Coordinates of C-alpha atoms in Angstrom, one line a residue:
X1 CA 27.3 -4.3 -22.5
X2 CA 23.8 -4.8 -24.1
X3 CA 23.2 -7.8 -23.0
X4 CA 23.6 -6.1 -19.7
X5 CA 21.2 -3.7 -20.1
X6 CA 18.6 -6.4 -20.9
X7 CA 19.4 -7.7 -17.9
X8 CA 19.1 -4.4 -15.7
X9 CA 15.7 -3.2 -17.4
X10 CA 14.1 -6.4 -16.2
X11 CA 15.1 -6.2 -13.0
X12 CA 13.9 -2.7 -13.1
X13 CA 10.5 -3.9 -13.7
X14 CA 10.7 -7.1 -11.4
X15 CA 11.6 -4.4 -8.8
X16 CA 9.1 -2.2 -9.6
X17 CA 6.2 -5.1 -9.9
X18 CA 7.1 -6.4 -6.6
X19 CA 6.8 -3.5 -4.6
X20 CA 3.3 -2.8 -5.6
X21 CA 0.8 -2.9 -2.9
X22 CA -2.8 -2.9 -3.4
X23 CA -3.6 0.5 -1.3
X24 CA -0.1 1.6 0.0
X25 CA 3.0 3.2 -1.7
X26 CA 5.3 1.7 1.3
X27 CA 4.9 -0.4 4.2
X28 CA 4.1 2.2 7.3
X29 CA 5.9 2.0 10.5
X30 CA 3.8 1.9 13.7
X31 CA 5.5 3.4 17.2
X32 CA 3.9 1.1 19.6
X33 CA 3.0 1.9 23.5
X34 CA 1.8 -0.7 26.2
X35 CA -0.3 0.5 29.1
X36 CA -0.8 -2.8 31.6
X37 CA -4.3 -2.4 33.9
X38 CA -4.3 -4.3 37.7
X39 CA -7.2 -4.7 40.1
X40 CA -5.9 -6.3 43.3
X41 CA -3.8 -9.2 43.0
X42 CA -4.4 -9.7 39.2
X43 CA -3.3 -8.4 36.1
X44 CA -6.1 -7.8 34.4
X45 CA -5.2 -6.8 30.8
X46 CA -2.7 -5.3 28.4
X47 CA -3.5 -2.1 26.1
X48 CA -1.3 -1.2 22.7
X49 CA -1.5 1.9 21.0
X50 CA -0.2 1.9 17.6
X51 CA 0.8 5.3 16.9
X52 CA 1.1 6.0 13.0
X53 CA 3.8 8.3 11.3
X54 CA 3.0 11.7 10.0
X55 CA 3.5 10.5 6.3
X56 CA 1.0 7.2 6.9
X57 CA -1.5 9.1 8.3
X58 CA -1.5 11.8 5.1
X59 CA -2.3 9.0 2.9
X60 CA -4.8 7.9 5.2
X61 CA -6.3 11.5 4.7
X62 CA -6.0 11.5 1.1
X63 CA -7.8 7.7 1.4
X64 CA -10.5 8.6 3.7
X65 CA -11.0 12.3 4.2
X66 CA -14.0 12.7 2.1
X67 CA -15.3 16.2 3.2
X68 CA -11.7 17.6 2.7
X69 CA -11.5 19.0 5.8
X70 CA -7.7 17.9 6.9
X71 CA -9.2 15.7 9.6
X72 CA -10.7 12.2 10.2
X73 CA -13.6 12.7 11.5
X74 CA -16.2 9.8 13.5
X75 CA -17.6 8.8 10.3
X76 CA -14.4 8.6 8.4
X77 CA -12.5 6.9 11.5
X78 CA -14.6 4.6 11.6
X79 CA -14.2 3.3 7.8
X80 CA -10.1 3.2 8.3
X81 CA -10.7 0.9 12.0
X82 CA -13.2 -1.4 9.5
X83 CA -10.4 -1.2 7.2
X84 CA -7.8 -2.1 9.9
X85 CA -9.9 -5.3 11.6
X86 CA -10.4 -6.6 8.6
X87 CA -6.8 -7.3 8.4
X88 CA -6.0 -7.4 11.8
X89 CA -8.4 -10.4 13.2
X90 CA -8.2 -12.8 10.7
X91 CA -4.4 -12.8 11.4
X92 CA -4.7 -12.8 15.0
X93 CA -4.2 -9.2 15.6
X94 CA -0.6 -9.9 14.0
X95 CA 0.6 -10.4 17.7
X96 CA 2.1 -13.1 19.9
X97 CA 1.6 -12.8 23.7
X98 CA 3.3 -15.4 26.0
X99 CA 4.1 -15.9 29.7
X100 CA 6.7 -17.3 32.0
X101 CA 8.3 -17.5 35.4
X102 CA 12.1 -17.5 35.4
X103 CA 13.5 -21.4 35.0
X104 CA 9.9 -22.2 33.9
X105 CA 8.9 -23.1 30.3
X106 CA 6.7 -20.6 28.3
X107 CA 3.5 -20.7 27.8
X108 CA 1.6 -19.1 24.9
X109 CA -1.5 -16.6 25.5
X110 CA -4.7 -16.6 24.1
X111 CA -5.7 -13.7 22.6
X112 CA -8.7 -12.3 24.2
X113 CA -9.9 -9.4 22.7
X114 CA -12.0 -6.9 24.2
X115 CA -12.0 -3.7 22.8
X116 CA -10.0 -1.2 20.6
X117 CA -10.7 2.5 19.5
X118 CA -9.3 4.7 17.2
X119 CA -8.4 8.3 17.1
X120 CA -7.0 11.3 15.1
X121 CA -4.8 13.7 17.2
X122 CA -2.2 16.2 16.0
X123 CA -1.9 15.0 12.7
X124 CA -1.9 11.2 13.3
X125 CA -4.0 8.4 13.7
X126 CA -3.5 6.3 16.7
X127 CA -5.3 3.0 17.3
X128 CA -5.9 1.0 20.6
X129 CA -6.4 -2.1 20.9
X130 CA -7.0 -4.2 24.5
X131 CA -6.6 -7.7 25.5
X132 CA -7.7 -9.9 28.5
X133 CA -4.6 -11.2 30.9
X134 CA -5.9 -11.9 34.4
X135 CA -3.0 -13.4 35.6
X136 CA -2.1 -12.9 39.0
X137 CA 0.3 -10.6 40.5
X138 CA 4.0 -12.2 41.5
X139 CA 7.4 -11.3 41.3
X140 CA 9.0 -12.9 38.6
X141 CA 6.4 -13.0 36.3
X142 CA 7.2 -12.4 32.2
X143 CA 5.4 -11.7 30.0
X144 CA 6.7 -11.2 26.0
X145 CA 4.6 -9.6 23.0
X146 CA 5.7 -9.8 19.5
X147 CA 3.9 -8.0 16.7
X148 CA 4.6 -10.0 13.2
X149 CA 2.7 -9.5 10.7
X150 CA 2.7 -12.3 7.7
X151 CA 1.6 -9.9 5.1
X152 CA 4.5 -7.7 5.3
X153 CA 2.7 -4.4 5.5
X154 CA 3.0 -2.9 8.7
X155 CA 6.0 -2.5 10.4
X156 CA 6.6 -2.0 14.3
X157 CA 8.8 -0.5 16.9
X158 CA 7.8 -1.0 20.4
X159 CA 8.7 2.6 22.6
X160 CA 11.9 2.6 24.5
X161 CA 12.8 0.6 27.6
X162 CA 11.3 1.9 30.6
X163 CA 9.9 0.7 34.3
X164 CA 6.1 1.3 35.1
X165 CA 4.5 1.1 38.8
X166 CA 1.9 -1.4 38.6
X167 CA 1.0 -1.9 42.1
X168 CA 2.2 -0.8 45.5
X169 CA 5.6 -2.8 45.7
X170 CA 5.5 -4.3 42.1
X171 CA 6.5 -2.6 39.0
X172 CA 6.6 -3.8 35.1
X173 CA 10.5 -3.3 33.5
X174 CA 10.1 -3.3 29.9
X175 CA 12.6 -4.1 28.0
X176 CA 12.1 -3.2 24.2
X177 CA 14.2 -4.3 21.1
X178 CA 12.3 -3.7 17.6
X179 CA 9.2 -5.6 17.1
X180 CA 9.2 -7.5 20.4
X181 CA 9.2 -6.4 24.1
X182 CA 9.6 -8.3 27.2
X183 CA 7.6 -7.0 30.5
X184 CA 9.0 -8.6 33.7
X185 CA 7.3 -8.2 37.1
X186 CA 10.0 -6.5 39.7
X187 CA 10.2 -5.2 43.1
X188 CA 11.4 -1.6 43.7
X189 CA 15.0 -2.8 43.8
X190 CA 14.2 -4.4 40.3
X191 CA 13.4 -1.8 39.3
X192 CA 15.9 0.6 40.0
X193 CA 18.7 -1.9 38.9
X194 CA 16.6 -1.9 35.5
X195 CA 17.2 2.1 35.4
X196 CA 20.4 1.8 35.9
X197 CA 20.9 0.0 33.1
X198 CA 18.9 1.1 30.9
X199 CA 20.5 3.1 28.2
X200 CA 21.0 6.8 28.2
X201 CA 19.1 8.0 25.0
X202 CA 16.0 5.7 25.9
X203 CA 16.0 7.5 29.8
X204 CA 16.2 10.8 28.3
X205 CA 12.8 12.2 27.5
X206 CA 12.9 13.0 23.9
X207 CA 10.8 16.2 22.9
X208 CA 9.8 14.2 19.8
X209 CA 9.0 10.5 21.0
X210 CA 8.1 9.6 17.5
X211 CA 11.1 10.7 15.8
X212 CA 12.2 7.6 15.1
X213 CA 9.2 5.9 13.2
X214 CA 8.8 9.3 11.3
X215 CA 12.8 8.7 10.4
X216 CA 11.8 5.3 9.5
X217 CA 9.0 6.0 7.3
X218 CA 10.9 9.1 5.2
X219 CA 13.8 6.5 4.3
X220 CA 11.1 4.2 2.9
X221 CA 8.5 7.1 1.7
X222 CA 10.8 8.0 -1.6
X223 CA 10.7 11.4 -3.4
X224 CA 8.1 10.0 -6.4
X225 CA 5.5 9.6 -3.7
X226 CA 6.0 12.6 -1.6
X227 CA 5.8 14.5 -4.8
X228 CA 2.1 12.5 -5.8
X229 CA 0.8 14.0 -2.5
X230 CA 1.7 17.4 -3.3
X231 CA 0.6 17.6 -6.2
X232 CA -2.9 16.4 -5.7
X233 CA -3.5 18.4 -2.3
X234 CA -2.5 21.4 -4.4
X235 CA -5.0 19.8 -7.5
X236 CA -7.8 19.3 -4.3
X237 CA -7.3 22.7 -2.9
X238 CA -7.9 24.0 -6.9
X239 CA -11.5 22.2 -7.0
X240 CA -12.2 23.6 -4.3
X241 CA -12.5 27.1 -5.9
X242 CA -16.1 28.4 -6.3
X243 CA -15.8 29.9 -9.5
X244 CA -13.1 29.4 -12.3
X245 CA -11.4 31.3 -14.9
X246 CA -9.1 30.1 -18.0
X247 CA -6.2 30.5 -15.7
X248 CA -7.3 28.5 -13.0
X249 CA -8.6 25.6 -15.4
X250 CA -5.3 25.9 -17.1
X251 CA -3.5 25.4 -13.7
X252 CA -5.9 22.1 -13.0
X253 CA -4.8 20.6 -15.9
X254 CA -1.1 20.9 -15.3
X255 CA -1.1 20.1 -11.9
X256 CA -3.3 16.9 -13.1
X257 CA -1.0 16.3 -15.7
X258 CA 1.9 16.4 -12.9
X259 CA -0.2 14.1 -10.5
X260 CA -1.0 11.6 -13.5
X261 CA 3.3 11.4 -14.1
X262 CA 3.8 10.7 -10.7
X263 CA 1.2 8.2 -9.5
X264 CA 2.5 6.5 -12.7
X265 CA 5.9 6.9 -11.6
X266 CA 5.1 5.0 -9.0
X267 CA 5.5 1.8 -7.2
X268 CA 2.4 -0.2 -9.6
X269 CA 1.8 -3.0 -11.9
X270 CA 1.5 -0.8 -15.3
X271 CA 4.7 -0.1 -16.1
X272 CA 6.2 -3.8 -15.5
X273 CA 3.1 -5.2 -17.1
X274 CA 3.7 -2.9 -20.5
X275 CA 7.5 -3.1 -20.2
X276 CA 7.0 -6.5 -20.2
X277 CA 4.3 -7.0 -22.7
X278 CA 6.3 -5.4 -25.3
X279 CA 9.6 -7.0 -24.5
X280 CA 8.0 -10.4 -25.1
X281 CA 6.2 -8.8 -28.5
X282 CA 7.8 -6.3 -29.7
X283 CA 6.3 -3.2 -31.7
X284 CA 6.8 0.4 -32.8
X285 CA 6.5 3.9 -31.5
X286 CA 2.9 4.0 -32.9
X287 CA 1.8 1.1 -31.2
X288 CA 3.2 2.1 -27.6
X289 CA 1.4 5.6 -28.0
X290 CA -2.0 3.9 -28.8
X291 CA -1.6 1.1 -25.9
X292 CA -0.2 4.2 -23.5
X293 CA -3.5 6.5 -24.1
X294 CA -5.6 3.8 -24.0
X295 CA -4.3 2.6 -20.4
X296 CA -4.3 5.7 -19.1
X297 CA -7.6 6.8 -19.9
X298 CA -9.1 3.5 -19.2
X299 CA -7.2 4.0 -15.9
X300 CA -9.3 7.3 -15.2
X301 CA -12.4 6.0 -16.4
X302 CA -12.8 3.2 -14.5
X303 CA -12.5 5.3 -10.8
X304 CA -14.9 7.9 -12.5
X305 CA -17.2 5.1 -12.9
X306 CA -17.0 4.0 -9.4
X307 CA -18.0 7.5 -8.2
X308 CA -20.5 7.9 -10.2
X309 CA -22.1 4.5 -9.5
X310 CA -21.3 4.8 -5.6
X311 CA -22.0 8.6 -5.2
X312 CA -25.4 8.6 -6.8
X313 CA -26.4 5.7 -5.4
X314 CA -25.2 7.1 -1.7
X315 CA -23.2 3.9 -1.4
X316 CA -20.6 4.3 0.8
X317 CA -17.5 5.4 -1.2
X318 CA -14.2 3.7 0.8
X319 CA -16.2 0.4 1.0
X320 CA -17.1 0.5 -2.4
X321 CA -13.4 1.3 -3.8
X322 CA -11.4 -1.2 -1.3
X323 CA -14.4 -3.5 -3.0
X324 CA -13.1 -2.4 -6.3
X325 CA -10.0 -2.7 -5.9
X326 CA -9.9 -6.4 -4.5
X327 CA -12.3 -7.6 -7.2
X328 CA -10.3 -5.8 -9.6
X329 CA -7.0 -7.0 -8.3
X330 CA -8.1 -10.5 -8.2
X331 CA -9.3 -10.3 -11.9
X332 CA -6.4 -8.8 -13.2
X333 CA -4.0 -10.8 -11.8
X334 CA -5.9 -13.7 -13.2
X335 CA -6.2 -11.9 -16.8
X336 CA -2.4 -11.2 -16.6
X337 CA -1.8 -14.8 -15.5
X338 CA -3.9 -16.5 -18.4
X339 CA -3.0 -14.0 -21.3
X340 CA 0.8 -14.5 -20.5
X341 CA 0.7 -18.2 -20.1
X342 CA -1.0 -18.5 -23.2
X343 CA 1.0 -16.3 -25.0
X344 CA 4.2 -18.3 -23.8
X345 CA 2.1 -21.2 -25.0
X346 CA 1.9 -20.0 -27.9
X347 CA 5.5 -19.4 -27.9
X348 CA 7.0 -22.8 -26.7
X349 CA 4.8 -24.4 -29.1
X350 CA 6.9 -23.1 -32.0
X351 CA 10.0 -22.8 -32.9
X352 CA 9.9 -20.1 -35.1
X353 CA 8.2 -17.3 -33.5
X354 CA 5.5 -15.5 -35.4
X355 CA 5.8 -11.4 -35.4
X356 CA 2.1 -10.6 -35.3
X357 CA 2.8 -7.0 -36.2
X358 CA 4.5 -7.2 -39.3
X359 CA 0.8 -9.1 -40.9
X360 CA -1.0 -6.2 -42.6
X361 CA -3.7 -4.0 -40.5
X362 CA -7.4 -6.3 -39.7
X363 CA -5.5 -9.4 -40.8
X364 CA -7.8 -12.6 -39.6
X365 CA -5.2 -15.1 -39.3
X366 CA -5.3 -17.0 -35.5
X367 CA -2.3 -15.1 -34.4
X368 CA -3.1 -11.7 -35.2
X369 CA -6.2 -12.6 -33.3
X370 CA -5.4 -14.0 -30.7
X371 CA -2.8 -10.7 -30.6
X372 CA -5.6 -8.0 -30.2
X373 CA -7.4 -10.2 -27.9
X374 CA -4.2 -10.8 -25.9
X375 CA -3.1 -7.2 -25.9
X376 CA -6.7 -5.8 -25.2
X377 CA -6.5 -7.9 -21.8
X378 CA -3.1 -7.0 -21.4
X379 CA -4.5 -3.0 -21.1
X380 CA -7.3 -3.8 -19.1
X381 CA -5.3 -5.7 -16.9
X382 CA -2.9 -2.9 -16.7
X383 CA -5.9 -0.2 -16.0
X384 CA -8.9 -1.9 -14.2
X385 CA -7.2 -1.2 -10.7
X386 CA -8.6 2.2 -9.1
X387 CA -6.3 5.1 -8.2
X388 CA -8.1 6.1 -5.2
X389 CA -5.9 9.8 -5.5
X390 CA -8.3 9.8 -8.9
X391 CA -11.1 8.9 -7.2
X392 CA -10.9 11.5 -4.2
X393 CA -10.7 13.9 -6.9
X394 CA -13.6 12.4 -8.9
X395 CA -15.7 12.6 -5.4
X396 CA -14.8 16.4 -4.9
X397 CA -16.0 17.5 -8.2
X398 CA -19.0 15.9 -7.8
X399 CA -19.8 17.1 -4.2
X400 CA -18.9 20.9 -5.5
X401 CA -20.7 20.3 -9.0
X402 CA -17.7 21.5 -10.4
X403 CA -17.9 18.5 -13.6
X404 CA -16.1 20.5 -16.5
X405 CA -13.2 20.9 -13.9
X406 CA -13.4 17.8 -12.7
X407 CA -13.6 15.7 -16.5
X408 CA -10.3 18.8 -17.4
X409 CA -8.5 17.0 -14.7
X410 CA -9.7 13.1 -15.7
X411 CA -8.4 14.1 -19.1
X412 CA -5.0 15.3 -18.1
X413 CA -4.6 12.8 -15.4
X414 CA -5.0 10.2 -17.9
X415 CA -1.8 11.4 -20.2
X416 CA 0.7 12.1 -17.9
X417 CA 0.0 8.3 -16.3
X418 CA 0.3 7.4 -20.4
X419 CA 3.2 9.6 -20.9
X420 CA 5.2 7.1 -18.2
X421 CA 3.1 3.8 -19.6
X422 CA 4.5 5.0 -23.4
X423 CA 8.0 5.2 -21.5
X424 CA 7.6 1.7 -20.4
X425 CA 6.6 0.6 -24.1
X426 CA 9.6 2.0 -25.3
X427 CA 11.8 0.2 -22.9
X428 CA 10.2 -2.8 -23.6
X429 CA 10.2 -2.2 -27.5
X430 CA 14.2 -1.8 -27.8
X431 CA 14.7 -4.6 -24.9
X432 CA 12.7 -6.6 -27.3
X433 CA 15.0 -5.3 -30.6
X434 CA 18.1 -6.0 -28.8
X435 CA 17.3 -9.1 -28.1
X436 CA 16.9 -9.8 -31.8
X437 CA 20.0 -8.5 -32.4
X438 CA 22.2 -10.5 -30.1
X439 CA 19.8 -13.8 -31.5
X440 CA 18.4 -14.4 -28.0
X441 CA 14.8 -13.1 -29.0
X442 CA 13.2 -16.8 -27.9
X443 CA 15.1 -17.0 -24.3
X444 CA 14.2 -12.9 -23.3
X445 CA 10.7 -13.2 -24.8
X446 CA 9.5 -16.7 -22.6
X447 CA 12.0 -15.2 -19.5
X448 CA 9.3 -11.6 -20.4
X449 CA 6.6 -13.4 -20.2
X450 CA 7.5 -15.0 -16.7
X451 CA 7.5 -11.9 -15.3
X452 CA 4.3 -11.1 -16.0
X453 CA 2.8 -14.2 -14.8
X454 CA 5.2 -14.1 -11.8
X455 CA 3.9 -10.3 -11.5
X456 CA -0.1 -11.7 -12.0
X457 CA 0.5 -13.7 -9.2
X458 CA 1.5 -11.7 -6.7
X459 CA -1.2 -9.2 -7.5
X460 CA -3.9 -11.9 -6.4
X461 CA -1.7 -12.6 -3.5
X462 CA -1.8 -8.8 -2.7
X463 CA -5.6 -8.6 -3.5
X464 CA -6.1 -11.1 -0.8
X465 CA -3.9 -9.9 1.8
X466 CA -4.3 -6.0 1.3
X467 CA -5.3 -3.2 3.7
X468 CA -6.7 0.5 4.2

């Protein structure tokens, strides 16, 4: 039964460390609508609106609404469509476009780009983005799209079959399933065959179109994260207050203390990188509370140093932090990569493995050593990474000179993310003694270690491929 457990608290953390994104809690679903523009005889291009659901486009507020104001303005619209070309062109606008006549062999499209906008309306973002067709007008003609994206982060759902006039006695019949949608060029009998067809719930006009993507998005958008949100627009809405008494202080802390447990909770790299950590090495309660506080204030510190280097220096702040957090990404995946392949180095090396903790405190022996080194890269590794809920926080006390609130906050934010890290240690600690006790301490300690290379890995691979 024990050994069973082992088994289940790692893949705990492999499904923990696997699901962390480098700016996102989930992958978003996009609703997506097709308008098709004709001069005379030619079809002339093809618009798609990506239409976001309710809970992507909050975390796009809590990401780029820097005056607080509940809206994305110009300026701040603009930062989230940088955010979103720079993923979107360099993987081909994650969209297939091909064309054919019926018993004729298809024939890919190249993507000709020629405009896109982006807009905040009711409580979502919405983005357009055009491309150049001129093909000419005929009967028959298909045309299919497919949006794929290779990075696995956005996830689409083209609107409901429908017919569209496009000229005098042509019409486009769109027939949707998922990520891909087929347009055929039809006559008016075409089309109203097509109708016929066409399923009752997708003829119906639904009073809430984007039901279905906001469905989609709450199965994926789990309690832990809806909870984060909360907590900090109540924590935001706190700084906000132009004077403050003991009870209103007191009420920023908990709620930062509440935040800090819940980001933590989170999908992230912490927790599987400390679980980890101490399953490979073992260690005691006192040495999971030190490595805890010391990730989670490093953790604050380093997004109050980005605001305070961006914000006085009236650099802009989103650049900077998506800036930070690649870099930082990159480095700690590295860090994590090289401290755990050495360590299982270290490991393979010998066959009798060396406890490092039971050597008396400042020992100077190699191994205890190469232990503090190893586990001071482990926390940086574990910390480096900037929360940008801490840094929207960070910003607002600055902006509203409110800095005893804001550093109350940094400090209370910093132990409820250690009070979950210390959980992890724990975990980790008695995965680690059990293992001792069933005599399979070598096997779970290099199989540990894996994980966190395997896990330093795939945060470079996010780092690269991340958006927003």
């Amino acid at each position: 039964m024990r050994v069973f457990k082992i088994l289940a608290i790692f893949a705990i953390f492999a499904n923990i460390a696997f699901s962390c994104a480098l700016c996102s809690l989930y992958s978003p679903t996009a609703h997506i609508s097709t308008e098709f523009k004709s001069e005379q005889d030619r079809l002339k291009s093809l618009k798609f609106t990506w239409t976001f659901s309710e809970n992507f486009s909050n975390l796009m507020l809590e990401s780029y609404d820097l005056n607080h104001d509940r809206i994305l303005d110009k300026s701040e619209l603009k930062q989230v469509l940088k955010a979103l070309m720079d993923y979107l062109v360099p993987n081909h606008y994650l969209l297939e476009l091909n064309s054919f006549k019926k018993g004729e062999d298809e024939k890919a499209l190249v993507l000709k780009f020629i405009k896109n906008d982006i807009k905040f309306s009711e409580g979502r973002v919405l983005f357009d983005m055009e491309f150049l067709l001129d093909l000419p007008l005929s009967n028959d003609l298909v045309i299919s799209a497919q949006m794929l994206d290779p990075g696995n982060y956005f996830a689409f759902m083209f609107e409901n079959s429908k017919t569209t006039k496009i000229s005098e006695h042509l019409n486009i019949l769109q027939n949707s399933n998922g990520n891909i949608a087929f347009f055929e060029l039809g006559d008016d009998k075409a089309a109203k065959a097509f109708n016929s067809r066409v399923p009752l719930g997708s003829a119906l006009q639904n009073p809430n179109k984007f039901d279905q993507i906001d469905k989609s998005d709450e199965a994926k958008f789990d309690a832990i994260t809806r909870a984060s949100l909360s907590y900090l627009d109540k924590l935001k809405n706190l700084l906000k207050q132009k004077e403050f008494s003991v009870f209103s202080l007191a009420l920023i802390a908990f709620f930062s203390f509440i935040y800090g447990v819940a980001h933590a909770a989170g999908p992230g790299h912490a927790k599987t990188l400390t679980g980890s950590y101490f399953a490979a090495n073992g260690g005691d309660y006192k040495r999971a509370l030190k490595f805890s506080l010391n990730v989670g204030f490093l953790h604050v510190i380093g997004s109050f140093l980005i605001v305070f280097a961006t914000y006085f220096t009236l650099k802009n702040i989103s650049e900077s932090t998506k800036m930070a957090s690649y870099v930082t990404s990159m480095f700690c995946g590295a860090l994590i990569v090289a401290i755990a392949s050495f360590l299982l180095y270290k490991k393979l090396k010998k066959a009798k493995i060396t406890q490092w903790q039971t050597h008396q405190h400042g020992c100077s022996c190699p191994s205890c050593k190469a232990s503090l080194r190893g586990e001071l890269g482990v926390k940086l590794a574990a910390a480096l990474v900037p929360c940008p809920g801490v840094i929207m926080v960070f910003l607002l006390a600055f902006e509203l000179k409110g800095y005893l609130s804001g550093a109350i906050s940094g400090v209370f934010m910093g132990l409820g993310m250690a009070c979950v890290v210390f959980i992890a240690a724990i975990l980790g600690q008695k995965v680690n003694a059990t293992m001792k006790e069933f005599k399979v301490i070598k096997f779970g300690e290099i199989l540990a270690l894996i994980l966190m290379i395997t896990l330093g890995i795939f945060m470079i691979i996010n780092a690269k491929g991340g958006v927003l």
